[in-house]
GROMACS .gro file of C-alpha atoms in nm:
model
  147
    1UNK     CA    1  -0.676   3.285  -0.889
    2UNK     CA    2  -0.716   3.276  -1.264
    3UNK     CA    3  -1.081   3.237  -1.370
    4UNK     CA    4  -0.977   3.038  -1.676
    5UNK     CA    5  -0.782   2.773  -1.483
    6UNK     CA    6  -0.920   2.423  -1.491
    7UNK     CA    7  -1.047   2.290  -1.163
    8UNK     CA    8  -0.867   1.970  -1.062
    9UNK     CA    9  -1.100   1.688  -0.969
   10UNK     CA   10  -1.067   1.377  -0.760
   11UNK     CA   11  -1.256   1.098  -0.939
   12UNK     CA   12  -1.420   0.806  -0.764
   13UNK     CA   13  -1.182   0.571  -0.947
   14UNK     CA   14  -0.898   0.703  -0.731
   15UNK     CA   15  -1.095   0.636  -0.414
   16UNK     CA   16  -1.165   0.288  -0.543
   17UNK     CA   17  -0.795   0.228  -0.606
   18UNK     CA   18  -0.717   0.339  -0.251
   19UNK     CA   19  -0.980   0.099  -0.116
   20UNK     CA   20  -0.845  -0.183  -0.334
   21UNK     CA   21  -0.484  -0.113  -0.237
   22UNK     CA   22  -0.574  -0.107   0.132
   23UNK     CA   23  -0.770  -0.432   0.115
   24UNK     CA   24  -0.501  -0.602  -0.095
   25UNK     CA   25  -0.226  -0.496   0.145
   26UNK     CA   26  -0.433  -0.601   0.445
   27UNK     CA   27  -0.514  -0.942   0.292
   28UNK     CA   28  -0.155  -1.031   0.198
   29UNK     CA   29  -0.034  -0.913   0.538
   30UNK     CA   30  -0.299  -1.127   0.705
   31UNK     CA   31  -0.159  -1.426   0.514
   32UNK     CA   32   0.182  -1.353   0.661
   33UNK     CA   33   0.039  -1.305   1.009
   34UNK     CA   34  -0.187  -1.610   1.027
   35UNK     CA   35  -0.032  -1.853   0.776
   36UNK     CA   36   0.329  -1.734   0.802
   37UNK     CA   37   0.503  -2.071   0.813
   38UNK     CA   38   0.306  -2.222   0.528
   39UNK     CA   39   0.329  -1.907   0.318
   40UNK     CA   40   0.704  -1.883   0.371
   41UNK     CA   41   0.751  -2.250   0.278
   42UNK     CA   42   0.552  -2.181  -0.038
   43UNK     CA   43   0.765  -1.876  -0.115
   44UNK     CA   44   1.086  -2.080  -0.083
   45UNK     CA   45   0.960  -2.314  -0.357
   46UNK     CA   46   1.088  -2.601  -0.144
   47UNK     CA   47   0.819  -2.719   0.098
   48UNK     CA   48   1.062  -2.942   0.289
   49UNK     CA   49   1.276  -2.648   0.404
   50UNK     CA   50   1.139  -2.472   0.708
   51UNK     CA   51   1.241  -2.105   0.715
   52UNK     CA   52   1.361  -1.988   1.054
   53UNK     CA   53   1.197  -1.648   1.022
   54UNK     CA   54   0.845  -1.560   1.129
   55UNK     CA   55   0.606  -1.347   0.932
   56UNK     CA   56   0.392  -1.258   1.235
   57UNK     CA   57   0.530  -0.908   1.302
   58UNK     CA   58   0.566  -0.836   0.930
   59UNK     CA   59   0.201  -0.930   0.881
   60UNK     CA   60   0.082  -0.722   1.174
   61UNK     CA   61   0.267  -0.412   1.054
   62UNK     CA   62   0.138  -0.468   0.701
   63UNK     CA   63  -0.219  -0.501   0.828
   64UNK     CA   64  -0.188  -0.164   1.003
   65UNK     CA   65  -0.055   0.002   0.687
   66UNK     CA   66  -0.327  -0.164   0.478
   67UNK     CA   67  -0.595  -0.036   0.714
   68UNK     CA   68  -0.453   0.318   0.699
   69UNK     CA   69  -0.452   0.312   0.318
   70UNK     CA   70  -0.809   0.182   0.322
   71UNK     CA   71  -0.911   0.455   0.566
   72UNK     CA   72  -0.754   0.727   0.350
   73UNK     CA   73  -1.006   0.651   0.074
   74UNK     CA   74  -1.293   0.799   0.272
   75UNK     CA   75  -1.151   1.154   0.285
   76UNK     CA   76  -0.848   1.146   0.053
   77UNK     CA   77  -0.818   1.521   0.014
   78UNK     CA   78  -0.830   1.597   0.386
   79UNK     CA   79  -0.647   1.283   0.491
   80UNK     CA   80  -0.372   1.293   0.229
   81UNK     CA   81  -0.122   1.238   0.510
   82UNK     CA   82  -0.262   0.885   0.546
   83UNK     CA   83  -0.182   0.828   0.179
   84UNK     CA   84   0.174   0.944   0.255
   85UNK     CA   85   0.189   0.699   0.546
   86UNK     CA   86   0.064   0.427   0.311
   87UNK     CA   87   0.338   0.501   0.058
   88UNK     CA   88   0.598   0.497   0.334
   89UNK     CA   89   0.448   0.173   0.464
   90UNK     CA   90   0.472   0.003   0.124
   91UNK     CA   91   0.838   0.111   0.099
   92UNK     CA   92   0.907  -0.015   0.454
   93UNK     CA   93   0.737  -0.349   0.380
   94UNK     CA   94   0.932  -0.389   0.055
   95UNK     CA   95   1.264  -0.309   0.226
   96UNK     CA   96   1.177  -0.538   0.518
   97UNK     CA   97   1.098  -0.822   0.277
   98UNK     CA   98   1.424  -0.772   0.086
   99UNK     CA   99   1.645  -0.738   0.394
  100UNK     CA  100   1.496  -1.004   0.621
  101UNK     CA  101   1.304  -1.251   0.409
  102UNK     CA  102   1.504  -1.274   0.084
  103UNK     CA  103   1.826  -1.396   0.250
  104UNK     CA  104   1.624  -1.683   0.397
  105UNK     CA  105   1.391  -1.749   0.103
  106UNK     CA  106   1.620  -1.671  -0.188
  107UNK     CA  107   1.530  -1.502  -0.513
  108UNK     CA  108   1.278  -1.706  -0.709
  109UNK     CA  109   0.970  -1.639  -0.916
  110UNK     CA  110   0.740  -1.642  -0.612
  111UNK     CA  111   0.946  -1.408  -0.396
  112UNK     CA  112   0.996  -1.171  -0.691
  113UNK     CA  113   0.622  -1.185  -0.761
  114UNK     CA  114   0.544  -1.094  -0.400
  115UNK     CA  115   0.792  -0.807  -0.396
  116UNK     CA  116   0.687  -0.659  -0.730
  117UNK     CA  117   0.313  -0.716  -0.741
  118UNK     CA  118   0.224  -0.699  -0.372
  119UNK     CA  119   0.453  -0.419  -0.260
  120UNK     CA  120   0.623  -0.213  -0.531
  121UNK     CA  121   0.370  -0.188  -0.814
  122UNK     CA  122   0.115  -0.028  -0.580
  123UNK     CA  123   0.350   0.267  -0.526
  124UNK     CA  124   0.273   0.402  -0.874
  125UNK     CA  125  -0.106   0.447  -0.840
  126UNK     CA  126  -0.083   0.557  -0.477
  127UNK     CA  127   0.174   0.823  -0.569
  128UNK     CA  128  -0.043   0.950  -0.854
  129UNK     CA  129  -0.342   0.963  -0.619
  130UNK     CA  130  -0.138   1.153  -0.358
  131UNK     CA  131  -0.029   1.411  -0.615
  132UNK     CA  132  -0.389   1.458  -0.728
  133UNK     CA  133  -0.514   1.491  -0.369
  134UNK     CA  134  -0.253   1.758  -0.296
  135UNK     CA  135  -0.344   1.948  -0.616
  136UNK     CA  136  -0.714   1.944  -0.527
  137UNK     CA  137  -0.642   2.052  -0.169
  138UNK     CA  138  -0.426   2.340  -0.293
  139UNK     CA  139  -0.695   2.443  -0.541
  140UNK     CA  140  -0.964   2.441  -0.270
  141UNK     CA  141  -0.739   2.638  -0.036
  142UNK     CA  142  -0.675   2.905  -0.301
  143UNK     CA  143  -1.044   2.959  -0.376
  144UNK     CA  144  -1.175   3.293  -0.257
  145UNK     CA  145  -1.413   3.261   0.034
  146UNK     CA  146  -1.763   3.378  -0.047
  147UNK     CA  147  -1.993   3.479   0.234
   0.00000   0.00000   0.00000
């Protein structure tokens, strides 16, 4: 290991973003789980149409992924695999929304908002956090052990 190399750090801001992402994902998924019909009618922008799909399973799966992202904030360097699961979960939720919900709801400003701001935009900070966690873990692993 080079003595002049800069030690990578994992700032508290990144933990905070993981906590926020987990809570945000959990909250929106809870809306789908517990207020699915009303939320889907709102997303269609036509409250008289009743979508035939249910958001119950989508919400439950999203709540699990949100909890795992939230949990990863406590030990992000050791539990970086939970961050990976969170990234995969956000991709799965986005694909699920596009493939199952969009044909029923249609593309409109509310459905696009949900897809972009509740699913896809969170992939950027979570990916940056994952890369940083892996760099810090590698750095710690490469340190010489002192007895």
